[in-house]
Short mmCIF file of C-alpha atoms and ligand atoms in Angstrom, two decimals:
data_model
loop_
_atom_site.label_atom_id
_atom_site.label_comp_id
_atom_site.label_asym_id
_atom_site.label_seq_id
_atom_site.Cartn_x
_atom_site.Cartn_y
_atom_site.Cartn_z
CA MET A 29 30.20 125.85 118.07
CA THR A 30 29.02 124.08 115.11
CA ASP A 31 31.00 121.76 113.31
CA ARG A 32 32.48 122.16 109.84
CA THR A 33 34.30 119.41 109.30
CA PRO A 34 33.89 117.84 107.11
CA ASN A 35 35.47 119.80 104.91
CA TYR A 36 35.67 118.11 102.39
CA ILE A 37 36.90 118.50 97.79
CA HIS A 38 34.25 116.64 95.60
CA PHE A 39 37.55 114.42 93.23
CA SER A 40 35.25 116.55 90.30
CA ASP A 41 36.02 120.18 91.84
CA TYR A 42 39.10 119.12 92.20
CA THR A 43 39.89 118.35 89.19
CA LYS A 44 39.53 122.01 87.79
CA HIS A 45 42.06 122.63 89.62
CA ILE A 46 44.83 120.49 88.89
CA PRO A 47 48.21 122.03 88.59
CA GLU A 48 49.80 120.42 85.76
CA ASN A 49 53.07 119.65 87.58
CA ILE A 50 52.04 116.99 90.28
CA PRO A 51 52.99 113.84 88.96
CA VAL A 52 56.62 115.62 88.11
CA ALA A 53 57.41 116.95 91.50
CA VAL A 54 55.36 114.22 93.27
CA GLN A 55 57.35 111.70 91.52
CA GLN A 56 60.96 112.79 92.00
CA ALA A 57 60.52 113.27 95.83
CA THR A 58 59.33 110.45 96.11
CA ASN A 59 60.72 107.98 94.68
CA ARG A 60 63.69 110.09 96.15
CA PHE A 61 62.11 108.05 99.36
CA LEU A 62 61.43 104.93 97.99
CA GLY A 63 64.76 104.57 97.01
CA ASN A 64 66.37 105.56 100.54
CA ARG A 65 63.77 103.26 102.39
CA GLU A 66 65.01 100.11 100.36
CA ALA A 67 68.51 101.04 100.94
CA ARG A 68 67.94 101.86 105.49
CA VAL A 69 65.98 98.71 105.10
CA ALA A 70 68.06 96.42 103.85
CA GLU A 71 70.72 97.24 106.47
CA LEU A 72 68.32 95.42 108.86
CA PRO A 73 67.92 91.89 107.96
CA ASN A 74 65.05 91.43 110.63
CA TRP A 75 63.27 93.81 108.66
CA GLN A 76 60.03 91.94 108.28
CA GLU A 77 60.31 90.46 111.97
CA LEU A 78 60.13 93.95 113.31
CA ARG A 79 56.86 94.48 110.97
CA GLN A 80 55.00 91.50 112.38
CA VAL A 81 56.01 92.67 116.19
CA ALA A 82 54.21 96.53 115.23
CA HIS A 83 51.39 94.92 113.74
CA GLU A 84 51.55 92.77 117.00
CA ILE A 85 51.83 95.82 119.37
CA ARG A 86 49.29 98.06 117.66
CA LEU A 87 46.71 95.56 117.15
CA HIS A 88 47.28 94.33 120.97
CA THR A 89 47.01 98.33 121.86
CA LEU A 90 43.40 99.06 120.21
CA GLU A 91 42.43 95.97 121.10
CA ASN A 92 42.62 97.54 124.87
CA LEU A 93 42.65 100.91 124.35
CA ASP A 94 39.92 101.81 127.22
CA PHE A 95 43.30 100.40 129.18
CA TYR A 96 46.34 102.18 127.95
CA LEU A 97 44.16 105.23 127.53
CA THR A 98 43.65 105.36 131.13
CA GLN A 99 46.82 104.53 132.19
CA LEU A 100 48.09 107.87 129.32
CA GLU A 101 45.49 110.11 131.57
CA ARG A 102 46.36 108.76 135.20
CA GLN A 103 50.14 109.26 133.82
CA VAL A 104 49.74 112.81 131.86
CA VAL A 105 47.71 114.31 135.42
CA GLN A 106 50.50 112.99 137.43
CA ASN A 107 53.39 114.85 135.89
CA GLY A 108 51.35 118.35 136.01
CA GLY A 109 49.64 118.27 132.00
CA VAL A 110 45.16 118.39 132.10
CA VAL A 111 43.89 115.66 129.96
CA HIS A 112 40.54 116.56 128.48
CA TRP A 113 38.61 114.43 125.83
CA ALA A 114 37.34 115.61 122.57
CA ALA A 115 34.48 113.98 121.02
CA ASN A 116 34.73 115.69 117.19
CA SER A 117 35.84 118.48 115.94
CA ALA A 118 33.85 120.63 116.79
CA GLU A 119 35.01 119.62 120.80
CA ALA A 120 38.95 119.73 120.48
CA ARG A 121 38.30 123.42 118.86
CA ALA A 122 36.47 124.59 121.72
CA ILE A 123 38.49 123.31 123.71
CA VAL A 124 41.55 124.44 122.72
CA ILE A 125 40.06 128.10 121.88
CA ASP A 126 39.00 127.93 125.26
CA ILE A 127 42.23 128.09 126.77
CA ALA A 128 43.56 130.78 124.86
CA THR A 129 41.01 132.69 125.57
CA GLN A 130 40.89 132.58 129.90
CA HIS A 131 45.20 133.02 128.70
CA GLN A 132 44.13 135.96 126.45
CA VAL A 133 46.60 134.54 123.76
CA LYS A 134 46.62 136.58 120.25
CA THR A 135 49.60 134.60 119.13
CA VAL A 136 49.95 130.68 118.37
CA VAL A 137 52.76 129.02 116.94
CA LYS A 138 52.03 125.45 115.53
CA ALA A 139 54.67 122.42 115.02
CA LYS A 140 53.43 120.05 112.16
CA SER A 141 50.17 118.38 113.69
CA MET A 142 47.60 116.18 111.39
CA ALA A 143 44.94 115.92 114.15
CA SER A 144 45.03 119.62 114.15
CA GLU A 145 44.34 119.84 110.33
CA GLU A 146 41.74 116.92 110.96
CA ILE A 147 39.36 119.22 113.35
CA GLY A 148 40.13 122.30 110.48
CA LEU A 149 42.01 124.33 113.84
CA ASN A 150 43.33 127.28 111.88
CA GLU A 151 40.38 128.27 111.25
CA GLY A 152 38.39 127.82 114.24
CA LEU A 153 41.47 129.89 115.52
CA SER A 154 41.66 132.64 113.17
CA GLU A 155 37.43 133.26 113.44
CA ALA A 156 38.42 133.18 117.20
CA GLY A 157 40.36 136.08 116.68
CA ILE A 158 43.94 134.05 117.12
CA GLN A 159 46.54 134.06 114.98
CA SER A 160 48.53 130.89 114.24
CA PHE A 161 51.72 130.38 113.08
CA GLU A 162 52.71 126.49 110.66
CA THR A 163 56.37 126.85 111.31
CA ASP A 164 57.00 123.15 110.24
CA LEU A 165 58.87 125.03 106.55
CA GLY A 166 55.99 122.61 104.07
CA GLU A 167 53.52 123.37 106.36
CA PHE A 168 54.19 127.06 106.30
CA ILE A 169 54.39 126.95 103.15
CA ILE A 170 51.31 125.78 102.61
CA GLN A 171 49.98 128.05 104.37
CA LEU A 172 50.56 130.91 103.25
CA ALA A 173 49.36 129.00 99.53
CA GLY A 174 46.08 128.81 101.80
CA VAL A 175 45.51 125.34 99.97
CA GLY A 176 45.81 122.02 102.98
CA PRO A 177 48.77 119.23 102.87
CA SER A 178 49.08 117.19 99.74
CA HIS A 179 51.18 114.54 101.39
CA ILE A 180 51.18 112.93 105.09
CA ILE A 181 54.75 113.72 105.69
CA VAL A 182 55.79 116.42 103.53
CA PRO A 183 52.96 118.34 102.22
CA ALA A 184 54.31 120.90 99.65
CA VAL A 185 55.85 117.90 97.79
CA HIS A 186 54.23 119.02 94.90
CA LEU A 187 55.41 122.71 94.71
CA LYS A 188 58.72 123.32 92.86
CA LYS A 189 61.06 125.44 94.31
CA GLU A 190 60.22 128.36 91.18
CA GLU A 191 57.00 128.10 92.45
CA ILE A 192 58.22 128.27 96.50
CA ALA A 193 59.88 131.82 95.83
CA ASN A 194 57.28 132.84 93.65
CA LEU A 195 54.56 132.56 96.36
CA PHE A 196 57.67 133.77 99.22
CA ALA A 197 57.57 137.35 96.55
CA ASN A 198 54.12 137.70 96.28
CA LYS A 199 52.98 136.83 99.53
CA LEU A 200 55.66 137.92 102.16
CA GLY A 201 56.92 140.71 99.54
CA VAL A 202 60.87 139.92 99.74
CA GLU A 203 63.35 138.95 96.98
CA ALA A 204 63.31 135.03 96.81
CA PRO A 205 65.85 133.29 94.58
CA PRO A 206 64.61 130.04 94.04
CA GLU A 207 67.50 128.33 96.45
CA PRO A 208 66.13 125.66 99.13
CA VAL A 209 68.95 127.65 101.39
CA GLN A 210 67.85 130.78 100.38
CA LEU A 211 64.12 129.70 100.43
CA THR A 212 64.26 128.22 104.27
CA ALA A 213 66.48 131.18 105.57
CA ILE A 214 63.78 133.47 104.36
CA ALA A 215 61.17 131.62 106.62
CA ARG A 216 63.06 131.01 109.66
CA ASN A 217 64.08 134.81 110.26
CA ILE A 218 59.99 135.51 110.08
CA LEU A 219 59.33 131.93 112.68
CA ARG A 220 62.61 133.46 115.17
CA GLU A 221 59.77 136.51 115.70
CA LYS A 222 57.04 134.16 115.87
CA PHE A 223 58.31 131.53 118.20
CA LEU A 224 59.66 134.58 120.41
CA LYS A 225 56.53 136.52 120.86
CA ALA A 226 53.75 133.40 120.58
CA GLU A 227 51.82 132.08 123.92
CA MET A 228 50.61 129.49 123.69
CA GLY A 229 52.42 126.49 121.08
CA ILE A 230 49.69 123.55 119.66
CA SER A 231 51.43 120.62 119.14
CA GLY A 232 49.93 116.68 117.90
CA ALA A 233 52.55 113.38 118.44
CA ASN A 234 53.61 110.96 116.95
CA PHE A 235 53.03 108.83 119.93
CA LEU A 236 51.23 108.78 123.37
CA ILE A 237 53.38 106.58 126.24
CA ALA A 238 50.84 104.78 128.27
CA GLU A 239 54.22 103.22 130.47
CA THR A 240 54.89 107.07 131.86
CA GLY A 241 52.53 109.03 130.01
CA THR A 242 54.88 111.10 127.52
CA LEU A 243 54.03 112.74 124.42
CA VAL A 244 56.43 111.85 121.37
CA ILE A 245 56.74 114.12 118.79
CA VAL A 246 59.43 113.01 115.99
CA THR A 247 60.21 116.13 113.62
CA ASN A 248 63.71 116.64 111.01
CA GLU A 249 63.44 120.53 110.85
CA GLY A 250 63.46 121.25 115.35
CA ASN A 251 60.24 123.57 114.81
CA GLY A 252 58.07 120.57 117.47
CA ARG A 253 61.10 121.36 119.83
CA MET A 254 60.41 125.83 119.67
CA CYS A 255 56.84 124.98 120.15
CA THR A 256 56.35 122.67 122.66
CA THR A 257 59.13 124.59 124.63
CA MET A 258 59.28 128.66 124.54
CA PRO A 259 55.76 129.44 124.30
CA ASP A 260 54.44 130.02 128.77
CA ILE A 261 51.02 127.28 127.39
CA HIS A 262 51.42 124.31 125.66
CA VAL A 263 48.04 122.38 124.15
CA ALA A 264 48.79 118.63 122.13
CA VAL A 265 45.84 117.58 120.32
CA VAL A 266 46.01 113.88 119.43
CA GLY A 267 44.45 110.66 117.80
CA ILE A 268 42.81 108.36 120.81
CA ASP A 269 44.80 105.66 118.35
CA LYS A 270 48.50 107.16 119.20
CA VAL A 271 48.30 105.79 122.29
CA VAL A 272 51.29 102.98 123.22
CA PRO A 273 51.61 100.83 125.97
CA ASP A 274 55.32 101.65 127.02
CA TRP A 275 59.51 102.42 125.70
CA ASP A 276 59.62 99.32 124.64
CA SER A 277 56.74 99.58 121.97
CA LEU A 278 57.80 102.81 120.69
CA THR A 279 61.50 101.27 120.60
CA VAL A 280 60.20 98.70 117.79
CA LEU A 281 57.69 101.35 115.88
CA LEU A 282 60.62 104.33 115.94
CA LYS A 283 63.16 101.62 113.85
CA LEU A 284 59.94 101.09 111.50
CA LEU A 285 58.82 104.68 110.64
CA ALA A 286 61.76 107.15 109.92
CA ARG A 287 62.79 104.95 107.49
CA SER A 288 59.30 103.69 105.80
CA ALA A 289 59.00 108.10 105.38
CA THR A 290 62.54 108.80 104.03
CA GLY A 291 64.94 106.68 104.60
CA GLN A 292 66.63 107.63 107.47
CA LYS A 293 68.16 105.30 110.41
CA LEU A 294 65.95 108.56 112.67
CA SER A 295 64.84 111.73 112.00
CA THR A 296 66.91 114.32 113.10
CA TYR A 297 64.89 115.38 115.74
CA THR A 298 62.73 112.86 118.45
CA SER A 299 61.28 114.75 121.75
CA PHE A 300 60.37 113.06 124.64
CA ILE A 301 58.07 115.30 127.13
CA SER A 302 56.57 113.85 129.85
CA ALA A 303 56.08 117.34 132.01
CA THR A 304 55.83 120.96 132.51
CA SER A 305 58.67 123.04 133.32
CA ARG A 306 60.11 122.05 136.69
CA GLY A 307 61.59 124.66 137.88
CA SER A 308 62.02 128.88 136.03
CA SER A 309 66.25 128.03 135.21
CA GLU A 310 64.51 124.54 133.14
CA GLY A 311 62.50 127.07 131.05
CA GLY A 312 59.62 124.55 128.64
CA PRO A 313 55.65 125.78 128.91
CA LYS A 314 54.47 126.38 132.43
CA GLU A 315 51.03 124.38 131.35
CA PHE A 316 50.14 121.91 129.56
CA HIS A 317 47.54 120.56 127.97
CA LEU A 318 46.34 116.78 125.87
CA ILE A 319 43.19 116.92 124.19
CA LEU A 320 42.35 113.08 123.01
CA LEU A 321 40.49 113.10 120.25
CA ASP A 322 37.76 110.73 119.57
CA ASN A 323 36.34 112.45 115.97
CA GLY A 324 35.31 108.97 114.57
CA ARG A 325 37.86 106.69 115.56
CA THR A 326 35.80 104.52 118.54
CA ARG A 327 33.42 103.87 116.09
CA ILE A 328 36.16 102.41 113.42
CA LEU A 329 36.79 99.88 116.62
CA HIS A 330 33.97 98.52 116.11
CA ASP A 331 34.37 96.56 113.24
CA PRO A 332 37.52 94.35 113.41
CA LEU A 333 39.08 94.64 109.33
CA GLY A 334 38.15 98.74 109.98
CA ARG A 335 39.79 98.76 113.11
CA GLU A 336 43.30 97.77 111.91
CA THR A 337 43.15 100.96 109.89
CA LEU A 338 43.97 102.66 113.24
CA LYS A 339 47.24 101.19 113.15
CA CYS A 340 48.57 103.40 111.04
CA ILE A 341 51.69 105.44 112.10
CA ARG A 342 51.78 108.36 109.67
CA CYS A 343 54.55 107.00 108.05
CA GLY A 344 53.52 107.82 104.50
CA CYS A 345 55.62 105.21 102.48
CA CYS A 346 51.59 103.67 101.29
CA LEU A 347 51.91 107.17 99.33
CA ASN A 348 55.07 106.92 98.48
CA VAL A 349 54.58 103.41 96.38
CA CYS A 350 50.98 104.47 95.18
CA PRO A 351 50.86 104.56 91.54
CA VAL A 352 47.72 106.46 91.77
CA TYR A 353 48.99 108.96 94.22
CA LYS A 354 51.93 109.92 92.26
CA ASN A 355 49.89 110.48 88.92
CA VAL A 356 46.80 112.51 90.63
CA GLY A 357 48.52 114.26 94.15
CA GLY A 358 46.64 114.22 97.49
CA TYR A 359 44.37 117.36 96.71
CA ALA A 360 42.59 114.68 94.63
CA TYR A 361 41.64 113.06 97.95
CA GLY A 362 39.72 115.86 98.79
CA TRP A 363 40.06 115.44 102.57
CA PHE A 364 43.72 116.44 104.86
CA ILE A 365 45.09 112.96 104.79
CA SER A 366 45.82 111.42 100.82
CA GLY A 367 47.07 107.94 99.06
CA PRO A 368 45.90 104.66 100.05
CA ILE A 369 45.71 105.41 103.97
CA GLY A 370 43.33 108.59 102.68
CA ALA A 371 41.74 106.68 100.75
CA ILE A 372 40.81 104.62 103.50
CA PHE A 373 40.66 106.50 106.66
CA THR A 374 38.58 109.40 105.42
CA PRO A 375 35.85 107.20 104.38
CA GLN A 376 35.45 105.34 107.45
CA ILE A 377 36.38 109.10 109.19
CA LEU A 378 33.84 111.22 106.92
CA GLY A 379 31.18 107.68 106.28
CA THR A 380 31.30 106.68 102.83
CA HIS A 381 28.16 108.49 102.00
CA ILE A 382 30.33 111.23 101.74
CA ALA A 383 33.40 110.29 100.28
CA GLN A 384 31.78 107.05 98.59
CA GLU A 385 34.72 107.17 95.66
CA LEU A 386 37.42 106.91 97.71
CA PRO A 387 37.50 103.28 98.30
CA PHE A 388 37.48 102.71 94.30
CA ALA A 389 40.21 105.03 93.89
CA SER A 390 42.94 101.97 94.24
CA SER A 391 44.30 99.86 91.21
CA LEU A 392 44.53 97.19 93.93
CA CYS A 393 48.47 97.15 93.18
CA GLY A 394 49.43 95.88 96.98
CA ALA A 395 52.82 97.84 96.80
CA CYS A 396 50.82 99.63 99.72
CA VAL A 397 50.38 96.46 101.30
CA ASP A 398 53.79 95.29 100.61
CA VAL A 399 55.64 98.50 102.33
CA CYS A 400 53.25 99.56 105.13
CA PRO A 401 55.72 98.81 108.37
CA VAL A 402 52.75 97.84 110.34
CA LYS A 403 50.48 95.51 108.00
CA VAL A 404 47.93 97.28 107.66
CA PRO A 405 45.36 95.74 105.30
CA ILE A 406 44.80 98.58 102.53
CA THR A 407 43.57 96.51 99.93
CA GLU A 408 41.25 95.14 102.22
CA ILE A 409 39.83 97.25 103.62
CA LEU A 410 39.08 98.94 100.08
CA LEU A 411 37.23 96.01 99.05
CA HIS A 412 35.35 95.93 102.29
CA LEU A 413 34.55 99.48 101.92
CA ARG A 414 33.66 99.16 98.58
CA GLN A 415 31.41 96.42 99.39
CA ARG A 416 29.52 98.97 102.08
CA VAL A 417 29.80 102.00 99.80
CA VAL A 418 27.48 100.01 97.06
CA GLU A 419 25.72 97.95 99.39
CA GLY A 420 25.27 100.22 102.43
CA ASN A 421 25.23 100.11 106.28
CA GLN A 422 23.13 100.72 109.17
CA HIS A 423 24.12 104.15 108.41
CA VAL A 424 24.53 104.68 104.68
CA LYS A 425 21.80 103.23 101.44
CA PRO A 426 23.08 101.30 99.65
CA SER A 427 24.86 103.75 95.88
CA ALA A 428 23.99 100.80 93.79
CA PRO A 429 20.63 99.98 92.52
CA LEU A 430 18.90 96.63 93.21
CA TRP A 431 19.09 95.14 89.91
CA ILE A 432 23.00 95.62 90.08
CA ARG A 433 22.96 94.37 94.07
CA SER A 434 21.29 91.36 92.64
CA ALA A 435 23.57 89.92 89.72
CA GLY A 436 26.49 91.01 92.04
CA LYS A 437 25.15 88.29 94.02
CA ILE A 438 24.77 86.07 91.61
CA GLY A 439 27.91 87.11 90.05
CA THR A 440 29.32 85.87 93.95
CA LEU A 441 27.37 82.13 93.68
CA ALA A 442 28.64 81.49 90.78
CA PHE A 443 32.23 82.28 91.81
CA GLN A 444 31.98 80.10 94.81
CA ILE A 445 30.14 76.77 92.81
CA PRO A 446 32.52 75.22 90.80
CA TRP A 447 29.60 73.56 87.90
CA LEU A 448 27.87 76.73 88.31
CA TYR A 449 30.79 78.56 86.75
CA GLN A 450 31.87 76.26 84.75
CA LEU A 451 28.34 76.79 83.01
CA GLY A 452 28.71 80.60 82.97
CA THR A 453 31.98 80.39 81.12
CA ARG A 454 30.60 78.19 78.30
CA LEU A 455 27.29 79.87 77.73
CA LEU A 456 28.84 83.69 77.83
CA PRO A 457 31.06 83.20 74.46
CA PHE A 458 27.44 82.08 73.03
CA LEU A 459 25.17 84.74 74.04
CA THR A 460 27.66 87.79 73.42
CA ALA A 461 28.46 86.26 69.84
CA PRO A 462 26.38 88.30 68.11
CA LEU A 463 29.17 91.48 69.77
CA ASN A 464 31.99 89.31 69.15
CA LYS A 465 34.85 91.54 66.85
CA ARG A 466 37.64 89.37 66.16
CA GLY A 467 37.85 88.76 69.69
CA TRP A 468 36.41 92.27 71.37
CA ILE A 469 33.29 93.67 72.48
CA PRO A 470 33.19 97.01 71.25
CA SER A 471 30.17 98.18 72.81
CA LEU A 472 27.53 96.35 75.12
CA PRO A 473 23.91 97.69 74.97
CA PRO A 474 23.20 99.74 78.42
CA PRO A 475 22.96 99.64 81.10
CA PHE A 476 26.20 97.25 81.15
CA ASN A 477 28.32 99.99 79.07
CA ARG A 478 30.04 101.51 81.70
CA TRP A 479 32.49 99.75 80.48
CA THR A 480 32.49 99.76 76.60
CA ARG A 481 31.52 103.56 77.42
CA VAL A 482 35.29 104.42 77.35
CA ARG A 483 37.24 101.02 76.41
CA PRO A 484 36.59 97.20 74.54
CA PHE A 485 35.83 94.25 76.56
CA PRO A 486 37.67 91.14 75.53
CA ALA A 487 35.13 88.99 74.97
CA PHE A 488 33.99 85.65 76.63
CA SER A 489 36.62 82.54 76.39
CA ALA A 490 35.74 79.57 78.04
CA ARG A 491 39.27 78.58 76.72
CA PHE A 492 41.35 78.42 80.26
CA ARG A 493 40.54 75.00 81.60
CA LYS A 494 41.08 73.55 77.93
CA TRP A 495 43.70 75.22 77.85
CA TRP A 496 44.88 74.42 81.79
CA SER A 497 43.76 70.42 81.39
CA LYS A 498 46.46 70.44 78.63
S1 SF4 B 26 48.98 103.09 106.00
FE1 SF4 B 26 51.26 101.84 106.45
S2 SF4 B 26 52.52 102.52 105.08
FE2 SF4 B 26 50.31 103.89 105.43
S3 SF4 B 26 51.15 106.30 105.99
FE3 SF4 B 26 50.16 104.59 107.78
S4 SF4 B 26 51.92 103.26 108.75
FE4 SF4 B 26 52.55 104.32 106.46
#
């Protein structure tokens, strides 16, 4: 099977289709989440200590991932499950399709899973003649619309209820008033039938507990429980970075997850799945398969700073607080994962030669770093990736021409040597004096004119040190 990913949409293609109301819908939702989060965080006086502990747990796990993954595999097998290792998305899709084919599966129900978005699972299943139905309401809506998620935890955040009603009317041929309760009832009626019919349920997982081989699924809709218990076969596709050492670690991370995501103390359903059905009276699947997905994660682990990206617990809070995300929406980021975490995850998984504009799509305001429950140093990683794009690395050629890279190196040197910096700040006002128009430089000659093509540049001034000494 060929590997279709990356399924990356370049920003210039996206802008042709940008819906007008994205900022309004996105800002309403994200502001509500942030308000709720603030209230929940204020209730916990030890919030900062919890963040620090969570950061240490996640980093410790990543640094000892081989140990915890082996322990997890042992425990899952002991519990009666089957563990598969997928090096990339093509392998992961092939494993799912193989399991489905062996059991003559025709219909699959899916709980929300970012890993399955990452590997393009729905397209793979459809090519294999297997129907798959998203059962999370947001995912159900975007599957009908034929698009991917625009937010990690709220996939259809960019749509208003009127648009969803129109979508239901057009695609499902039903009368759909723009009322959330009635729209939900329509989706529920359709999905009940799919749950009863499906031979296989597919999920992701928020965490995998190595100590007991337990899958942890956090949802607000209960569809995760139905996908993982009603069909005879349950397949979970999970990134190797989702493993946590033990239940104590999980307790810390759960305290942070829902509060950071939606401002809830705890999500409505937190499911722990440690085994297949133990007998006919208990219900539950007869078979459980866990597919552990690498897809570039072990490559990221080699980079001591980049590896901190994998601490992410996908709460979505960095999206909610990001001024760039709130104005452009999720599709501008080109792949299934958007916002600040997408800007650092995508270029590392797909390569900076593919998603090279993403590390620059940030004002570096640092709001994401302040709220991240596991302290992912997003702005540091953005700068690290910018450097990789401009200067290249062992895999990718530099994107900036030699003269820009040399000028950058001279600039770095000047900032590091005080006398050289002072000399530069004294010389620049004189050198640029002919271009100075009342404190502004309206245009610079090429090749220095990328900035002044769209806005004036403040004139250089050596006054700061004088002002400071005063
Ligand atoms: S980077 Fe941090 S804030 Fe952003 S989704 Fe991940 S855990 Fe949440």
